[in-house]
PDB file of C-alpha atoms in Angstrom:
ATOM      1  CA  UNK A  67     -36.559 100.194  34.352  1.00  0.00           C
ATOM      2  CA  UNK A  68     -38.301 102.922  36.274  1.00  0.00           C
ATOM      3  CA  UNK A  69     -39.266 102.231  39.902  1.00  0.00           C
ATOM      4  CA  UNK A  70     -42.974 102.908  39.263  1.00  0.00           C
ATOM      5  CA  UNK A  71     -42.917 100.252  36.538  1.00  0.00           C
ATOM      6  CA  UNK A  72     -41.317  97.802  38.962  1.00  0.00           C
ATOM      7  CA  UNK A  73     -44.086  98.482  41.515  1.00  0.00           C
ATOM      8  CA  UNK A  74     -46.798  98.003  38.848  1.00  0.00           C
ATOM      9  CA  UNK A  75     -45.208  94.753  37.715  1.00  0.00           C
ATOM     10  CA  UNK A  76     -44.953  93.583  41.335  1.00  0.00           C
ATOM     11  CA  UNK A  77     -48.658  94.195  41.891  1.00  0.00           C
ATOM     12  CA  UNK A  78     -49.582  92.512  38.586  1.00  0.00           C
ATOM     13  CA  UNK A  79     -47.516  89.393  39.295  1.00  0.00           C
ATOM     14  CA  UNK A  80     -48.849  89.089  42.850  1.00  0.00           C
ATOM     15  CA  UNK A  81     -52.438  89.539  41.616  1.00  0.00           C
ATOM     16  CA  UNK A  82     -51.847  86.751  39.091  1.00  0.00           C
ATOM     17  CA  UNK A  83     -50.564  84.433  41.838  1.00  0.00           C
ATOM     18  CA  UNK A  84     -53.641  85.057  43.977  1.00  0.00           C
ATOM     19  CA  UNK A  85     -55.938  84.563  40.967  1.00  0.00           C
ATOM     20  CA  UNK A  86     -54.280  81.218  40.168  1.00  0.00           C
ATOM     21  CA  UNK A  87     -54.841  80.172  43.788  1.00  0.00           C
ATOM     22  CA  UNK A  88     -58.534  81.139  43.607  1.00  0.00           C
ATOM     23  CA  UNK A  89     -58.905  79.073  40.424  1.00  0.00           C
ATOM     24  CA  UNK A  90     -57.223  76.062  42.067  1.00  0.00           C
ATOM     25  CA  UNK A  91     -59.423  76.429  45.156  1.00  0.00           C
ATOM     26  CA  UNK A  92     -62.552  76.470  42.991  1.00  0.00           C
ATOM     27  CA  UNK A  93     -61.531  73.045  41.683  1.00  0.00           C
ATOM     28  CA  UNK A  94     -61.267  71.527  45.176  1.00  0.00           C
ATOM     29  CA  UNK A  95     -64.367  69.561  46.065  1.00  0.00           C
ATOM     30  CA  UNK A  96     -66.347  70.847  49.032  1.00  0.00           C
ATOM     31  CA  UNK A  97     -69.168  68.295  49.211  1.00  0.00           C
ATOM     32  CA  UNK A  98     -71.428  70.576  47.198  1.00  0.00           C
ATOM     33  CA  UNK A  99     -71.997  70.440  43.445  1.00  0.00           C
ATOM     34  CA  UNK A 100     -69.967  73.129  41.695  1.00  0.00           C
ATOM     35  CA  UNK A 101     -69.319  73.309  37.933  1.00  0.00           C
ATOM     36  CA  UNK A 102     -65.793  74.595  38.672  1.00  0.00           C
ATOM     37  CA  UNK A 103     -64.895  71.057  39.804  1.00  0.00           C
ATOM     38  CA  UNK A 104     -64.687  70.111  36.137  1.00  0.00           C
ATOM     39  CA  UNK A 105     -62.525  73.067  35.023  1.00  0.00           C
ATOM     40  CA  UNK A 106     -59.278  71.075  35.094  1.00  0.00           C
ATOM     41  CA  UNK A 107     -60.682  68.024  33.290  1.00  0.00           C
ATOM     42  CA  UNK A 108     -60.059  67.861  29.563  1.00  0.00           C
ATOM     43  CA  UNK A 109     -61.496  65.582  26.896  1.00  0.00           C
ATOM     44  CA  UNK A 110     -60.268  64.785  23.428  1.00  0.00           C
ATOM     45  CA  UNK A 111     -62.553  66.623  21.037  1.00  0.00           C
ATOM     46  CA  UNK A 112     -61.802  66.465  17.332  1.00  0.00           C
ATOM     47  CA  UNK A 113     -58.139  65.647  17.926  1.00  0.00           C
ATOM     48  CA  UNK A 114     -57.509  68.346  20.553  1.00  0.00           C
ATOM     49  CA  UNK A 115     -57.585  68.248  24.341  1.00  0.00           C
ATOM     50  CA  UNK A 116     -60.389  70.612  25.360  1.00  0.00           C
ATOM     51  CA  UNK A 117     -61.918  71.560  28.731  1.00  0.00           C
ATOM     52  CA  UNK A 118     -65.338  69.997  29.338  1.00  0.00           C
ATOM     53  CA  UNK A 119     -67.053  73.391  29.576  1.00  0.00           C
ATOM     54  CA  UNK A 120     -66.018  74.072  25.946  1.00  0.00           C
ATOM     55  CA  UNK A 121     -67.739  70.964  24.561  1.00  0.00           C
ATOM     56  CA  UNK A 122     -70.799  70.841  26.819  1.00  0.00           C
ATOM     57  CA  UNK A 123     -73.185  72.855  28.941  1.00  0.00           C
ATOM     58  CA  UNK A 124     -72.356  72.328  32.623  1.00  0.00           C
ATOM     59  CA  UNK A 125     -74.830  73.307  35.344  1.00  0.00           C
ATOM     60  CA  UNK A 126     -76.049  72.287  38.789  1.00  0.00           C
ATOM     61  CA  UNK A 127     -79.750  71.428  38.954  1.00  0.00           C
ATOM     62  CA  UNK A 128     -79.452  70.891  42.727  1.00  0.00           C
ATOM     63  CA  UNK A 129     -76.843  71.031  45.505  1.00  0.00           C
ATOM     64  CA  UNK A 130     -75.740  67.406  45.006  1.00  0.00           C
ATOM     65  CA  UNK A 131     -75.714  66.978  41.207  1.00  0.00           C
ATOM     66  CA  UNK A 132     -73.756  68.373  38.283  1.00  0.00           C
ATOM     67  CA  UNK A 133     -75.445  68.048  34.910  1.00  0.00           C
ATOM     68  CA  UNK A 134     -73.338  67.901  31.721  1.00  0.00           C
ATOM     69  CA  UNK A 135     -75.069  68.147  28.351  1.00  0.00           C
ATOM     70  CA  UNK A 136     -72.596  67.704  25.463  1.00  0.00           C
ATOM     71  CA  UNK A 137     -73.257  69.704  22.310  1.00  0.00           C
ATOM     72  CA  UNK A 138     -72.218  66.659  20.286  1.00  0.00           C
ATOM     73  CA  UNK A 139     -73.814  63.419  21.540  1.00  0.00           C
ATOM     74  CA  UNK A 140     -70.756  61.410  20.393  1.00  0.00           C
ATOM     75  CA  UNK A 141     -68.719  63.193  23.105  1.00  0.00           C
ATOM     76  CA  UNK A 142     -70.649  61.519  25.943  1.00  0.00           C
ATOM     77  CA  UNK A 143     -68.341  58.495  26.243  1.00  0.00           C
ATOM     78  CA  UNK A 144     -65.206  60.701  26.086  1.00  0.00           C
ATOM     79  CA  UNK A 145     -66.543  62.951  28.851  1.00  0.00           C
ATOM     80  CA  UNK A 146     -67.546  59.989  31.042  1.00  0.00           C
ATOM     81  CA  UNK A 147     -64.099  58.424  30.577  1.00  0.00           C
ATOM     82  CA  UNK A 148     -62.316  61.704  31.392  1.00  0.00           C
ATOM     83  CA  UNK A 149     -64.312  62.143  34.616  1.00  0.00           C
ATOM     84  CA  UNK A 150     -63.725  58.524  35.667  1.00  0.00           C
ATOM     85  CA  UNK A 151     -59.960  58.808  35.159  1.00  0.00           C
ATOM     86  CA  UNK A 152     -59.728  62.175  36.959  1.00  0.00           C
ATOM     87  CA  UNK A 153     -58.811  62.451  40.637  1.00  0.00           C
ATOM     88  CA  UNK A 154     -62.298  63.695  41.604  1.00  0.00           C
ATOM     89  CA  UNK A 155     -63.498  60.263  42.676  1.00  0.00           C
ATOM     90  CA  UNK A 156     -66.955  60.816  41.154  1.00  0.00           C
ATOM     91  CA  UNK A 157     -68.941  58.298  39.107  1.00  0.00           C
ATOM     92  CA  UNK A 158     -70.903  59.794  36.181  1.00  0.00           C
ATOM     93  CA  UNK A 159     -74.253  58.376  35.016  1.00  0.00           C
ATOM     94  CA  UNK A 160     -75.298  58.844  31.394  1.00  0.00           C
ATOM     95  CA  UNK A 161     -78.775  58.512  29.906  1.00  0.00           C
ATOM     96  CA  UNK A 162     -77.533  58.951  26.333  1.00  0.00           C
ATOM     97  CA  UNK A 163     -78.197  62.700  26.181  1.00  0.00           C
ATOM     98  CA  UNK A 164     -77.114  64.110  29.531  1.00  0.00           C
ATOM     99  CA  UNK A 165     -74.435  63.048  32.003  1.00  0.00           C
ATOM    100  CA  UNK A 166     -75.446  63.296  35.654  1.00  0.00           C
ATOM    101  CA  UNK A 167     -72.627  63.562  38.136  1.00  0.00           C
ATOM    102  CA  UNK A 168     -73.810  62.945  41.719  1.00  0.00           C
ATOM    103  CA  UNK A 169     -71.595  64.651  44.307  1.00  0.00           C
ATOM    104  CA  UNK A 170     -71.772  62.634  47.542  1.00  0.00           C
ATOM    105  CA  UNK A 171     -71.142  64.336  50.878  1.00  0.00           C
ATOM    106  CA  UNK A 172     -67.525  64.188  52.029  1.00  0.00           C
ATOM    107  CA  UNK A 173     -66.454  61.974  54.910  1.00  0.00           C
ATOM    108  CA  UNK A 174     -64.778  63.628  57.896  1.00  0.00           C
ATOM    109  CA  UNK A 175     -61.435  62.094  56.942  1.00  0.00           C
ATOM    110  CA  UNK A 176     -61.723  63.333  53.344  1.00  0.00           C
ATOM    111  CA  UNK A 177     -62.632  66.829  54.562  1.00  0.00           C
ATOM    112  CA  UNK A 178     -59.433  66.992  56.616  1.00  0.00           C
ATOM    113  CA  UNK A 179     -57.394  65.777  53.610  1.00  0.00           C
ATOM    114  CA  UNK A 180     -58.874  68.586  51.502  1.00  0.00           C
ATOM    115  CA  UNK A 181     -58.118  71.132  54.234  1.00  0.00           C
ATOM    116  CA  UNK A 182     -54.474  69.996  54.207  1.00  0.00           C
ATOM    117  CA  UNK A 183     -54.456  70.263  50.412  1.00  0.00           C
ATOM    118  CA  UNK A 184     -55.801  73.818  50.336  1.00  0.00           C
ATOM    119  CA  UNK A 185     -53.382  74.910  53.059  1.00  0.00           C
ATOM    120  CA  UNK A 186     -50.532  73.528  50.948  1.00  0.00           C
ATOM    121  CA  UNK A 187     -51.873  75.399  47.905  1.00  0.00           C
ATOM    122  CA  UNK A 188     -51.998  78.573  49.995  1.00  0.00           C
ATOM    123  CA  UNK A 189     -48.449  78.099  51.245  1.00  0.00           C
ATOM    124  CA  UNK A 190     -47.211  77.491  47.684  1.00  0.00           C
ATOM    125  CA  UNK A 191     -48.893  80.726  46.600  1.00  0.00           C
ATOM    126  CA  UNK A 192     -47.275  82.619  49.491  1.00  0.00           C
ATOM    127  CA  UNK A 193     -43.886  81.257  48.417  1.00  0.00           C
ATOM    128  CA  UNK A 194     -44.571  82.600  44.920  1.00  0.00           C
ATOM    129  CA  UNK A 195     -45.495  86.004  46.363  1.00  0.00           C
ATOM    130  CA  UNK A 196     -42.280  86.086  48.423  1.00  0.00           C
ATOM    131  CA  UNK A 197     -40.252  85.159  45.335  1.00  0.00           C
ATOM    132  CA  UNK A 198     -41.814  88.081  43.458  1.00  0.00           C
ATOM    133  CA  UNK A 199     -40.980  90.365  46.403  1.00  0.00           C
ATOM    134  CA  UNK A 200     -37.357  89.210  46.434  1.00  0.00           C
ATOM    135  CA  UNK A 201     -36.976  89.613  42.656  1.00  0.00           C
ATOM    136  CA  UNK A 202     -38.460  93.109  42.666  1.00  0.00           C
ATOM    137  CA  UNK A 203     -36.436  94.237  45.684  1.00  0.00           C
ATOM    138  CA  UNK A 204     -33.292  93.111  43.860  1.00  0.00           C
ATOM    139  CA  UNK A 205     -34.336  95.173  40.845  1.00  0.00           C
ATOM    140  CA  UNK A 206     -34.929  98.223  43.060  1.00  0.00           C
ATOM    141  CA  UNK A 207     -31.485  97.758  44.627  1.00  0.00           C
ATOM    142  CA  UNK A 208     -29.957  97.461  41.158  1.00  0.00           C
ATOM    143  CA  UNK A 209     -31.591 100.776  40.228  1.00  0.00           C
ATOM    144  CA  UNK A 210     -30.084 102.292  43.382  1.00  0.00           C
ATOM    145  CA  UNK A 211     -26.619 100.924  42.550  1.00  0.00           C
ATOM    146  CA  UNK A 212     -26.889 102.365  39.053  1.00  0.00           C
ATOM    147  CA  UNK A 213     -27.620 105.747  40.719  1.00  0.00           C
ATOM    148  CA  UNK A 214     -31.066 106.016  39.113  1.00  0.00           C
ATOM    149  CA  UNK A 215     -32.666 106.002  42.594  1.00  0.00           C
ATOM    150  CA  UNK A 216     -31.566 107.610  45.817  1.00  0.00           C
ATOM    151  CA  UNK A 217     -31.206 105.491  48.946  1.00  0.00           C
ATOM    152  CA  UNK A 218     -34.370 107.048  50.415  1.00  0.00           C
ATOM    153  CA  UNK A 219     -36.381 106.311  47.259  1.00  0.00           C
ATOM    154  CA  UNK A 220     -35.055 102.762  47.252  1.00  0.00           C
ATOM    155  CA  UNK A 221     -36.144 102.234  50.878  1.00  0.00           C
ATOM    156  CA  UNK A 222     -39.567 103.765  50.157  1.00  0.00           C
ATOM    157  CA  UNK A 223     -40.113 101.499  47.140  1.00  0.00           C
ATOM    158  CA  UNK A 224     -38.983  98.434  49.092  1.00  0.00           C
ATOM    159  CA  UNK A 225     -41.520  99.343  51.788  1.00  0.00           C
ATOM    160  CA  UNK A 226     -44.220  99.656  49.112  1.00  0.00           C
ATOM    161  CA  UNK A 227     -43.297  96.197  47.801  1.00  0.00           C
ATOM    162  CA  UNK A 228     -43.475  94.825  51.359  1.00  0.00           C
ATOM    163  CA  UNK A 229     -46.917  96.429  51.804  1.00  0.00           C
ATOM    164  CA  UNK A 230     -48.093  94.772  48.566  1.00  0.00           C
ATOM    165  CA  UNK A 231     -46.697  91.459  49.825  1.00  0.00           C
ATOM    166  CA  UNK A 232     -48.586  91.826  53.113  1.00  0.00           C
ATOM    167  CA  UNK A 233     -51.817  92.717  51.284  1.00  0.00           C
ATOM    168  CA  UNK A 234     -51.622  89.719  48.996  1.00  0.00           C
ATOM    169  CA  UNK A 235     -50.636  87.375  51.829  1.00  0.00           C
ATOM    170  CA  UNK A 236     -53.705  88.422  53.828  1.00  0.00           C
ATOM    171  CA  UNK A 237     -55.825  87.955  50.697  1.00  0.00           C
ATOM    172  CA  UNK A 238     -54.459  84.405  50.405  1.00  0.00           C
ATOM    173  CA  UNK A 239     -55.190  83.743  54.091  1.00  0.00           C
ATOM    174  CA  UNK A 240     -58.784  84.929  53.751  1.00  0.00           C
ATOM    175  CA  UNK A 241     -59.351  82.819  50.604  1.00  0.00           C
ATOM    176  CA  UNK A 242     -57.932  79.735  52.345  1.00  0.00           C
ATOM    177  CA  UNK A 243     -59.998  80.225  55.501  1.00  0.00           C
ATOM    178  CA  UNK A 244     -63.189  80.785  53.462  1.00  0.00           C
ATOM    179  CA  UNK A 245     -62.576  77.577  51.504  1.00  0.00           C
ATOM    180  CA  UNK A 246     -61.718  75.729  54.726  1.00  0.00           C
ATOM    181  CA  UNK A 247     -65.069  76.773  56.238  1.00  0.00           C
ATOM    182  CA  UNK A 248     -66.823  75.644  53.058  1.00  0.00           C
ATOM    183  CA  UNK A 249     -65.123  72.246  53.171  1.00  0.00           C
ATOM    184  CA  UNK A 250     -65.719  71.649  56.883  1.00  0.00           C
ATOM    185  CA  UNK A 251     -69.360  72.711  56.651  1.00  0.00           C
ATOM    186  CA  UNK A 252     -71.612  69.673  56.893  1.00  0.00           C
TER     187      UNK A 252
END
């Protein structure tokens, strides 16, 4: 494989890791109503497990409430059950047509638990980035051993991979600190 292809693949894989982290962070509760909280919750719809946002309209009428309006009224009980059994710790209220999900403010203790959780998610993502770096550096070295790259080119490409690693690591740090501020905000 050509070195430029290896660099492109490195960047693509690292971008994917950071994007997965951003998606996971969106699902972490911050004391404010956010439809992304429900992204990981699935309900059984017509024999298939389906995300809530694919069987209902999800919006936030105010900062403390998530409103879920199923397209099929028979889905209301399934959605309520899925939310109750999730790890969100929220209690849905249904009026027969719309499910209201009040999002209470977080306690100080719960905020610190969430901060620990997001820091762990960030560290896991950094580990993934470092694994990509190691894998790609090994591929560059293999190209050098096969005499398809000179030693200088190999070093230059390894430096490029390290620069990509540093960029993505700082991107992870900024995403974690932004989410931490959001969680600790009262």
